[in-house]
PDB file of C-alpha atoms in Angstrom:
ATOM      1  CA  MET N   1      -0.016   0.056   0.097  1.00 39.00           C
ATOM      2  CA  PRO N   2       1.461   3.400  -1.072  1.00 40.00           C
ATOM      3  CA  THR N   3       2.378   5.827   1.827  1.00 41.00           C
ATOM      4  CA  ALA N   4       0.173   8.901   2.249  1.00 43.00           C
ATOM      5  CA  VAL N   5       2.507  12.013   2.221  1.00 42.00           C
ATOM      6  CA  ILE N   6       1.032  15.331   3.722  1.00 44.00           C
ATOM      7  CA  ARG N   7       3.023  18.445   3.536  1.00 51.00           C
ATOM      8  CA  ARG N   8       2.267  20.878   6.495  1.00 54.00           C
ATOM      9  CA  SER N   9       3.951  24.284   6.151  1.00 53.00           C
ATOM     10  CA  LEU N  10       5.733  25.593   9.320  1.00 48.00           C
ATOM     11  CA  PRO N  11       4.771  29.008  10.449  1.00 43.00           C
ATOM     12  CA  HIS N  12       7.257  31.798  10.376  1.00 37.00           C
ATOM     13  CA  ALA N  13       6.641  32.324  14.207  1.00 31.00           C
ATOM     14  CA  THR N  14       9.519  31.948  16.730  1.00 30.00           C
ATOM     15  CA  VAL N  15       8.846  30.115  19.930  1.00 29.00           C
ATOM     16  CA  HIS N  16      12.188  30.465  21.341  1.00 30.00           C
ATOM     17  CA  PRO N  17      12.838  34.415  21.041  1.00 29.00           C
ATOM     18  CA  GLY N  18      15.485  34.214  23.660  1.00 30.00           C
ATOM     19  CA  ILE N  19      18.019  32.280  21.487  1.00 31.00           C
ATOM     20  CA  PHE N  20      17.313  33.649  18.119  1.00 31.00           C
ATOM     21  CA  PRO N  21      19.276  36.783  16.889  1.00 32.00           C
ATOM     22  CA  THR N  22      17.452  39.150  14.511  1.00 31.00           C
ATOM     23  CA  ALA N  23      19.795  38.973  12.025  1.00 34.00           C
ATOM     24  CA  ILE N  24      23.201  37.175  11.282  1.00 34.00           C
ATOM     25  CA  ARG N  25      26.179  37.816   8.844  1.00 37.00           C
ATOM     26  CA  LEU N  26      27.445  35.130   6.699  1.00 39.00           C
ATOM     27  CA  ARG N  27      29.564  35.256   3.622  1.00 38.00           C
ATOM     28  CA  SER N  28      26.940  36.837   1.789  1.00 40.00           C
ATOM     29  CA  GLY N  29      26.774  39.624   4.073  1.00 41.00           C
ATOM     30  CA  ALA N  30      23.642  41.020   6.260  1.00 39.00           C
ATOM     31  CA  VAL N  31      20.952  38.637   5.616  1.00 47.00           C
ATOM     32  CA  ASP N  32      17.618  38.528   7.318  1.00 57.00           C
ATOM     33  CA  ALA N  33      17.345  35.071   9.131  1.00 74.00           C
ATOM     34  CA  ASP N  34      13.669  35.005   9.248  1.00 81.00           C
ATOM     35  CA  GLY N  35      13.246  32.351   6.462  1.00 90.00           C
ATOM     36  CA  TYR N  36      15.376  29.900   8.587  1.00 93.00           C
ATOM     37  CA  ARG N  37      13.568  30.382  11.844  1.00 93.00           C
ATOM     38  CA  PRO N  38      10.884  27.822  11.162  1.00 94.00           C
ATOM     39  CA  LEU N  39      13.668  24.997  10.642  1.00 96.00           C
ATOM     40  CA  ALA N  40      15.584  26.192  13.621  1.00 95.00           C
ATOM     41  CA  THR N  41      12.361  26.221  15.924  1.00 95.00           C
ATOM     42  CA  LEU N  42      11.693  22.721  14.803  1.00 96.00           C
ATOM     43  CA  VAL N  43      15.132  21.489  15.610  1.00 97.00           C
ATOM     44  CA  ALA N  44      15.247  23.395  18.946  1.00 96.00           C
ATOM     45  CA  ARG N  45      11.820  21.616  19.860  1.00 96.00           C
ATOM     46  CA  ARG N  46      13.691  18.067  18.940  1.00 96.00           C
ATOM     47  CA  VAL N  47      16.421  18.884  21.035  1.00 95.00           C
ATOM     48  CA  GLU N  48      14.039  19.651  24.169  1.00 95.00           C
ATOM     49  CA  GLU N  49      12.092  16.661  23.433  1.00 94.00           C
ATOM     50  CA  ARG N  50      15.453  14.594  23.308  1.00 90.00           C
ATOM     51  CA  VAL N  51      16.731  16.103  26.709  1.00 90.00           C
ATOM     52  CA  ALA N  52      13.139  15.423  28.346  1.00 92.00           C
ATOM     53  CA  ALA N  53      13.154  11.936  27.064  1.00 91.00           C
ATOM     54  CA  GLU N  54      16.693  10.983  28.128  1.00 88.00           C
ATOM     55  CA  PRO N  55      17.553  13.356  30.983  1.00 87.00           C
ATOM     56  CA  GLY N  56      21.233  12.932  31.929  1.00 85.00           C
ATOM     57  CA  VAL N  57      21.985  11.482  28.723  1.00 85.00           C
ATOM     58  CA  ALA N  58      24.674  13.529  26.526  1.00 84.00           C
ATOM     59  CA  ARG N  59      23.625  12.382  23.145  1.00 90.00           C
ATOM     60  CA  ALA N  60      23.505  14.701  19.934  1.00 94.00           C
ATOM     61  CA  LEU N  61      20.544  15.094  17.822  1.00 96.00           C
ATOM     62  CA  VAL N  62      21.987  14.285  14.357  1.00 98.00           C
ATOM     63  CA  VAL N  63      20.250  16.374  11.483  1.00 98.00           C
ATOM     64  CA  GLY N  64      21.070  15.678   7.855  1.00 99.00           C
ATOM     65  CA  ILE N  65      20.622  18.496   5.307  1.00 99.00           C
ATOM     66  CA  GLY N  66      20.634  17.343   1.647  1.00 99.00           C
ATOM     67  CA  GLY N  67      19.940  18.798  -1.867  1.00 99.00           C
ATOM     68  CA  GLY N  68      21.659  19.520  -5.230  1.00 98.00           C
ATOM     69  CA  VAL N  69      25.044  21.136  -5.738  1.00 98.00           C
ATOM     70  CA  ALA N  70      25.192  24.948  -4.936  1.00 97.00           C
ATOM     71  CA  VAL N  71      21.700  24.725  -3.514  1.00 97.00           C
ATOM     72  CA  GLY N  72      22.983  26.233  -0.019  1.00 95.00           C
ATOM     73  CA  LYS N  73      23.634  23.198   2.109  1.00 97.00           C
ATOM     74  CA  SER N  74      26.654  24.563   3.998  1.00 95.00           C
ATOM     75  CA  THR N  75      24.955  28.171   4.301  1.00 93.00           C
ATOM     76  CA  THR N  76      21.858  26.600   5.828  1.00 96.00           C
ATOM     77  CA  ALA N  77      23.860  24.738   8.193  1.00 96.00           C
ATOM     78  CA  ALA N  78      25.603  27.786   9.260  1.00 94.00           C
ATOM     79  CA  TYR N  79      22.340  29.720   9.786  1.00 94.00           C
ATOM     80  CA  LEU N  80      20.980  26.843  11.801  1.00 95.00           C
ATOM     81  CA  ALA N  81      24.029  27.025  13.937  1.00 95.00           C
ATOM     82  CA  GLU N  82      23.568  30.792  14.493  1.00 93.00           C
ATOM     83  CA  LEU N  83      19.883  30.534  15.124  1.00 94.00           C
ATOM     84  CA  LEU N  84      20.081  27.850  17.762  1.00 95.00           C
ATOM     85  CA  ARG N  85      22.614  29.481  19.941  1.00 92.00           C
ATOM     86  CA  PRO N  86      23.552  29.176  22.919  1.00 93.00           C
ATOM     87  CA  VAL N  87      22.498  25.472  21.919  1.00 94.00           C
ATOM     88  CA  THR N  88      25.809  23.848  20.728  1.00 95.00           C
ATOM     89  CA  VAL N  89      26.046  22.903  17.160  1.00 96.00           C
ATOM     90  CA  GLU N  90      28.672  20.983  15.119  1.00 97.00           C
ATOM     91  CA  ILE N  91      28.672  21.172  11.345  1.00 97.00           C
ATOM     92  CA  VAL N  92      30.127  18.018   9.285  1.00 98.00           C
ATOM     93  CA  GLY N  93      30.361  18.062   5.646  1.00 98.00           C
ATOM     94  CA  THR N  94      30.140  14.740   3.776  1.00 98.00           C
ATOM     95  CA  ASP N  95      32.791  16.064   1.468  1.00 97.00           C
ATOM     96  CA  GLY N  96      35.308  14.817   3.952  1.00 97.00           C
ATOM     97  CA  PHE N  97      34.346  11.350   3.400  1.00 98.00           C
ATOM     98  CA  LEU N  98      35.037  11.569  -0.352  1.00 98.00           C
ATOM     99  CA  LEU N  99      37.704   9.258  -1.620  1.00 98.00           C
ATOM    100  CA  SER N 100      40.935  10.680  -2.342  1.00 97.00           C
ATOM    101  CA  ASN N 101      41.630  12.137  -5.813  1.00 95.00           C
ATOM    102  CA  ALA N 102      44.288   9.688  -6.292  1.00 96.00           C
ATOM    103  CA  VAL N 103      41.991   6.568  -5.422  1.00 98.00           C
ATOM    104  CA  LEU N 104      39.258   8.230  -7.582  1.00 97.00           C
ATOM    105  CA  GLU N 105      41.733   8.432 -10.637  1.00 96.00           C
ATOM    106  CA  ALA N 106      42.979   4.944 -10.079  1.00 98.00           C
ATOM    107  CA  ARG N 107      39.312   3.727 -10.219  1.00 98.00           C
ATOM    108  CA  GLY N 108      38.216   5.666 -13.149  1.00 97.00           C
ATOM    109  CA  LEU N 109      36.002   7.853 -10.958  1.00 96.00           C
ATOM    110  CA  LEU N 110      37.462  11.273 -10.839  1.00 92.00           C
ATOM    111  CA  TRP N 111      34.394  12.855 -12.853  1.00 92.00           C
ATOM    112  CA  ARG N 112      32.115  10.764 -10.785  1.00 96.00           C
ATOM    113  CA  LYS N 113      33.098  12.910  -7.697  1.00 96.00           C
ATOM    114  CA  GLY N 114      29.873  13.452  -5.544  1.00 97.00           C
ATOM    115  CA  PHE N 115      28.298  10.436  -6.852  1.00 98.00           C
ATOM    116  CA  PRO N 116      27.469   7.584  -4.288  1.00 98.00           C
ATOM    117  CA  GLU N 117      30.517   5.479  -5.390  1.00 98.00           C
ATOM    118  CA  SER N 118      33.031   8.237  -4.774  1.00 98.00           C
ATOM    119  CA  TYR N 119      32.508   8.279  -1.107  1.00 99.00           C
ATOM    120  CA  ASP N 120      33.824   5.914   1.642  1.00 98.00           C
ATOM    121  CA  ASP N 121      30.463   4.712   2.510  1.00 98.00           C
ATOM    122  CA  THR N 122      31.847   2.386   5.409  1.00 98.00           C
ATOM    123  CA  ALA N 123      33.320   5.667   7.135  1.00 98.00           C
ATOM    124  CA  LEU N 124      30.575   7.717   6.643  1.00 98.00           C
ATOM    125  CA  ARG N 125      28.047   5.168   7.990  1.00 98.00           C
ATOM    126  CA  GLY N 126      30.313   4.383  10.925  1.00 97.00           C
ATOM    127  CA  PHE N 127      30.540   8.132  11.813  1.00 97.00           C
ATOM    128  CA  LEU N 128      26.834   8.487  11.775  1.00 97.00           C
ATOM    129  CA  LEU N 129      26.342   5.448  13.939  1.00 96.00           C
ATOM    130  CA  ALA N 130      28.947   6.638  16.407  1.00 96.00           C
ATOM    131  CA  ALA N 131      27.366  10.407  16.432  1.00 95.00           C
ATOM    132  CA  ARG N 132      24.034   8.814  17.641  1.00 91.00           C
ATOM    133  CA  ARG N 133      25.628   7.294  20.530  1.00 89.00           C
ATOM    134  CA  ALA N 134      26.280   9.070  23.870  1.00 78.00           C
ATOM    135  CA  GLY N 135      29.968   9.596  25.343  1.00 77.00           C
ATOM    136  CA  THR N 136      31.341   8.839  21.700  1.00 80.00           C
ATOM    137  CA  ASP N 137      34.828  10.516  20.905  1.00 86.00           C
ATOM    138  CA  LEU N 138      34.258  11.616  17.178  1.00 95.00           C
ATOM    139  CA  ALA N 139      36.664  12.820  14.497  1.00 97.00           C
ATOM    140  CA  VAL N 140      36.042  13.418  10.777  1.00 97.00           C
ATOM    141  CA  PRO N 141      38.381  13.416   7.739  1.00 97.00           C
ATOM    142  CA  VAL N 142      39.000  16.952   6.306  1.00 96.00           C
ATOM    143  CA  TYR N 143      38.287  18.211   2.872  1.00 96.00           C
ATOM    144  CA  ASP N 144      39.999  21.166   1.102  1.00 94.00           C
ATOM    145  CA  HIS N 145      37.862  22.833  -1.249  1.00 88.00           C
ATOM    146  CA  GLN N 146      40.811  24.824  -2.761  1.00 86.00           C
ATOM    147  CA  THR N 147      42.886  21.904  -3.689  1.00 88.00           C
ATOM    148  CA  TYR N 148      39.658  19.747  -4.293  1.00 90.00           C
ATOM    149  CA  ASP N 149      40.832  16.832  -2.495  1.00 95.00           C
ATOM    150  CA  VAL N 150      40.851  15.308   0.970  1.00 96.00           C
ATOM    151  CA  VAL N 151      43.646  16.382   3.293  1.00 95.00           C
ATOM    152  CA  ALA N 152      45.696  13.078   3.954  1.00 94.00           C
ATOM    153  CA  ASP N 153      46.190  11.797   7.249  1.00 94.00           C
ATOM    154  CA  VAL N 154      44.195  14.755   9.028  1.00 95.00           C
ATOM    155  CA  LEU N 155      41.183  14.221  11.156  1.00 97.00           C
ATOM    156  CA  ARG N 156      39.059  17.186  12.799  1.00 96.00           C
ATOM    157  CA  PRO N 157      37.874  16.341  16.168  1.00 96.00           C
ATOM    158  CA  VAL N 158      34.040  16.869  16.596  1.00 96.00           C
ATOM    159  CA  PRO N 159      33.495  18.327  20.055  1.00 94.00           C
ATOM    160  CA  PRO N 160      30.522  17.023  22.271  1.00 92.00           C
ATOM    161  CA  SER N 161      27.331  19.094  21.341  1.00 94.00           C
ATOM    162  CA  ALA N 162      23.513  19.113  21.492  1.00 94.00           C
ATOM    163  CA  VAL N 163      23.198  18.889  17.663  1.00 97.00           C
ATOM    164  CA  ILE N 164      25.292  17.630  14.735  1.00 97.00           C
ATOM    165  CA  VAL N 165      24.609  18.943  11.449  1.00 98.00           C
ATOM    166  CA  VAL N 166      25.724  16.596   8.531  1.00 98.00           C
ATOM    167  CA  GLU N 167      25.481  18.398   5.097  1.00 98.00           C
ATOM    168  CA  GLY N 168      26.221  17.178   1.772  1.00 98.00           C
ATOM    169  CA  VAL N 169      24.434  15.927  -1.520  1.00 98.00           C
ATOM    170  CA  ASN N 170      24.407  12.407   0.020  1.00 98.00           C
ATOM    171  CA  ALA N 171      23.495  13.163   3.503  1.00 99.00           C
ATOM    172  CA  LEU N 172      19.807  11.987   3.192  1.00 99.00           C
ATOM    173  CA  ARG N 173      21.110   8.614   1.622  1.00 98.00           C
ATOM    174  CA  TYR N 174      21.710   7.677   5.296  1.00 98.00           C
ATOM    175  CA  ALA N 175      18.205   8.794   6.501  1.00 98.00           C
ATOM    176  CA  ALA N 176      18.184   5.716   8.792  1.00 97.00           C
ATOM    177  CA  HIS N 177      21.003   7.013  10.691  1.00 97.00           C
ATOM    178  CA  LEU N 178      19.536  10.564  11.180  1.00 98.00           C
ATOM    179  CA  ASP N 179      17.353  11.997  13.651  1.00 97.00           C
ATOM    180  CA  LEU N 180      15.884  14.498  11.307  1.00 98.00           C
ATOM    181  CA  GLY N 181      16.293  14.789   7.537  1.00 98.00           C
ATOM    182  CA  VAL N 182      16.099  18.267   5.557  1.00 99.00           C
ATOM    183  CA  TYR N 183      15.981  18.566   1.780  1.00 99.00           C
ATOM    184  CA  LEU N 184      16.763  21.916   0.258  1.00 98.00           C
ATOM    185  CA  HIS N 185      14.831  22.405  -3.060  1.00 98.00           C
ATOM    186  CA  ALA N 186      15.169  25.042  -5.629  1.00 98.00           C
ATOM    187  CA  GLU N 187      14.468  25.050  -9.458  1.00 98.00           C
ATOM    188  CA  VAL N 188      17.029  23.504 -11.583  1.00 98.00           C
ATOM    189  CA  GLN N 189      18.027  26.771 -13.557  1.00 98.00           C
ATOM    190  CA  HIS N 190      18.607  28.465 -10.341  1.00 98.00           C
ATOM    191  CA  MET N 191      21.125  25.991  -8.838  1.00 98.00           C
ATOM    192  CA  GLU N 192      22.822  25.935 -12.071  1.00 98.00           C
ATOM    193  CA  ALA N 193      23.218  29.731 -12.007  1.00 97.00           C
ATOM    194  CA  TRP N 194      24.401  29.562  -8.482  1.00 97.00           C
ATOM    195  CA  TYR N 195      26.880  26.792  -9.275  1.00 97.00           C
ATOM    196  CA  ALA N 196      28.218  29.019 -12.187  1.00 97.00           C
ATOM    197  CA  ALA N 197      28.580  32.112  -9.982  1.00 95.00           C
ATOM    198  CA  ARG N 198      30.552  30.232  -7.411  1.00 93.00           C
ATOM    199  CA  PHE N 199      32.807  28.520 -10.002  1.00 94.00           C
ATOM    200  CA  LEU N 200      33.640  31.851 -11.635  1.00 95.00           C
ATOM    201  CA  ASP N 201      34.112  33.572  -8.074  1.00 92.00           C
ATOM    202  CA  LEU N 202      36.582  30.739  -7.228  1.00 90.00           C
ATOM    203  CA  CYS N 203      38.383  30.990 -10.505  1.00 91.00           C
ATOM    204  CA  GLU N 204      38.973  34.840 -10.142  1.00 88.00           C
ATOM    205  CA  GLN N 205      41.884  34.628  -7.699  1.00 84.00           C
ATOM    206  CA  PRO N 206      42.751  31.108  -6.904  1.00 86.00           C
ATOM    207  CA  PRO N 207      45.506  30.673  -4.458  1.00 79.00           C
ATOM    208  CA  PRO N 208      48.678  28.557  -5.295  1.00 80.00           C
ATOM    209  CA  GLY N 209      47.938  24.843  -5.490  1.00 79.00           C
ATOM    210  CA  SER N 210      44.310  25.489  -6.052  1.00 82.00           C
ATOM    211  CA  PHE N 211      41.998  23.293  -8.159  1.00 84.00           C
ATOM    212  CA  TYR N 212      40.766  26.398  -9.930  1.00 89.00           C
ATOM    213  CA  GLU N 213      44.195  27.498 -11.094  1.00 89.00           C
ATOM    214  CA  HIS N 214      43.671  25.084 -14.100  1.00 88.00           C
ATOM    215  CA  PHE N 215      40.989  27.758 -15.414  1.00 93.00           C
ATOM    216  CA  ARG N 216      43.503  30.859 -14.887  1.00 87.00           C
ATOM    217  CA  GLY N 217      44.374  30.961 -18.496  1.00 89.00           C
ATOM    218  CA  LEU N 218      40.663  30.995 -19.822  1.00 95.00           C
ATOM    219  CA  ASP N 219      38.697  34.116 -20.430  1.00 96.00           C
ATOM    220  CA  LEU N 220      35.335  34.805 -18.824  1.00 95.00           C
ATOM    221  CA  ALA N 221      33.425  33.083 -21.697  1.00 97.00           C
ATOM    222  CA  GLY N 222      35.612  30.067 -21.563  1.00 97.00           C
ATOM    223  CA  ARG N 223      35.177  29.634 -17.642  1.00 96.00           C
ATOM    224  CA  GLU N 224      31.611  30.120 -18.160  1.00 97.00           C
ATOM    225  CA  ALA N 225      31.551  27.329 -20.723  1.00 97.00           C
ATOM    226  CA  VAL N 226      33.283  24.956 -18.386  1.00 96.00           C
ATOM    227  CA  ALA N 227      31.025  25.680 -15.419  1.00 97.00           C
ATOM    228  CA  ARG N 228      27.828  24.999 -17.575  1.00 97.00           C
ATOM    229  CA  ASP N 229      29.312  21.849 -19.052  1.00 97.00           C
ATOM    230  CA  VAL N 230      30.508  20.414 -15.564  1.00 96.00           C
ATOM    231  CA  TRP N 231      26.915  21.268 -14.312  1.00 97.00           C
ATOM    232  CA  ARG N 232      25.106  19.590 -17.114  1.00 97.00           C
ATOM    233  CA  SER N 233      27.338  16.599 -17.318  1.00 97.00           C
ATOM    234  CA  VAL N 234      27.909  15.848 -13.849  1.00 97.00           C
ATOM    235  CA  ASN N 235      25.947  17.809 -11.280  1.00 98.00           C
ATOM    236  CA  LEU N 236      22.671  17.735 -12.920  1.00 98.00           C
ATOM    237  CA  VAL N 237      23.043  13.939 -13.729  1.00 98.00           C
ATOM    238  CA  ASN N 238      23.925  13.356 -10.038  1.00 98.00           C
ATOM    239  CA  LEU N 239      20.837  15.578  -9.105  1.00 99.00           C
ATOM    240  CA  ARG N 240      18.503  13.575 -11.178  1.00 98.00           C
ATOM    241  CA  GLU N 241      19.858  10.081 -10.647  1.00 99.00           C
ATOM    242  CA  HIS N 242      20.913  10.326  -7.066  1.00 99.00           C
ATOM    243  CA  ILE N 243      20.119  13.380  -5.207  1.00 99.00           C
ATOM    244  CA  LEU N 244      16.434  14.356  -6.056  1.00 98.00           C
ATOM    245  CA  PRO N 245      15.173  10.635  -5.011  1.00 98.00           C
ATOM    246  CA  THR N 246      16.425  11.277  -1.492  1.00 98.00           C
ATOM    247  CA  ARG N 247      14.045  13.982  -1.229  1.00 98.00           C
ATOM    248  CA  ALA N 248      11.458  11.141  -0.254  1.00 97.00           C
ATOM    249  CA  ALA N 249      13.475  10.307   2.829  1.00 97.00           C
ATOM    250  CA  ALA N 250      13.314  13.971   4.273  1.00 98.00           C
ATOM    251  CA  ALA N 251      10.991  14.903   7.071  1.00 97.00           C
ATOM    252  CA  VAL N 252      11.363  18.707   6.083  1.00 98.00           C
ATOM    253  CA  VAL N 253      11.700  20.283   2.963  1.00 98.00           C
ATOM    254  CA  VAL N 254      12.856  23.951   2.395  1.00 97.00           C
ATOM    255  CA  GLU N 255      12.062  25.553  -0.745  1.00 97.00           C
ATOM    256  CA  LYS N 256      14.185  28.448  -1.941  1.00 96.00           C
ATOM    257  CA  ALA N 257      13.746  31.193  -4.620  1.00 95.00           C
ATOM    258  CA  ALA N 258      16.130  32.658  -7.362  1.00 94.00           C
ATOM    259  CA  ASP N 259      17.573  35.078  -4.698  1.00 92.00           C
ATOM    260  CA  HIS N 260      18.342  32.341  -2.200  1.00 92.00           C
ATOM    261  CA  THR N 261      15.451  33.515   0.149  1.00 92.00           C
ATOM    262  CA  VAL N 262      13.502  30.546   1.675  1.00 94.00           C
ATOM    263  CA  THR N 263       9.893  30.708   0.445  1.00 94.00           C
ATOM    264  CA  ARG N 264       8.509  27.772   2.354  1.00 95.00           C
ATOM    265  CA  THR N 265       9.248  25.149   5.126  1.00 96.00           C
ATOM    266  CA  SER N 266       7.196  22.157   5.144  1.00 96.00           C
ATOM    267  CA  VAL N 267       6.878  19.215   7.597  1.00 94.00           C
ATOM    268  CA  VAL N 268       6.367  15.952   5.515  1.00 87.00           C
ATOM    269  CA  GLU N 269       3.949  13.550   7.384  1.00 74.00           C
ATOM    270  CA  ARG N 270       3.681   9.999   6.230  1.00 64.00           C
ATOM    271  CA  ALA N 271       0.525   8.518   7.391  1.00 57.00           C
TER     272      ALA N 271
END
């Protein structure tokens, strides 16, 4: 029997006014945080419910944020961390669990980076299992977005916190190991434009050793062509085949407009 799905929009009211600032500053500058308050309110409630149900047990609420490339997963995680203060939040990107470029190249998967087979599935699954256990020391591998590779032999400790946000294109593939799954939705043409803008920005003044140095010799039109080609041949394929299907596992869907503003936050109830 098919599962009945009901979408209930969350109101833009704040039930924890004492912990929400009126505005926050991220890389994009001064931004009104109102669009992210419904999600933060829901997570705050879940934390309170966890504490009430398990008094004295220091176990993090694990929140997964998924969605397509450039849809704003890292930014949403940062907003969430700011809005939840003073609740402690640690953010973990699944990029750290990518196989190294050397391994991907040896396996013929370098242009499949971000697809399911490009990750260390065992390590990522093991981290999520450990994250949901109380009193567990956690550490995660580090990904360098400048060199476009995992940093060899480096682990970042993840301090004990009330909330661990795991963000990445594949985060919701592990919905069974999450306490709450969030999917970010935007129209494909918006995500393509956001990806191209980010790509061009990173190509503008790449630091020595950066992956984006490869494109320094191209003019603007050439860089735009590369960005569009990568989006359509790699990121769009991954979105349609692997990322978009994980929306069905989300308990919350956040919808975004062309200017990145949140237009709707819905709780998905399955009867």
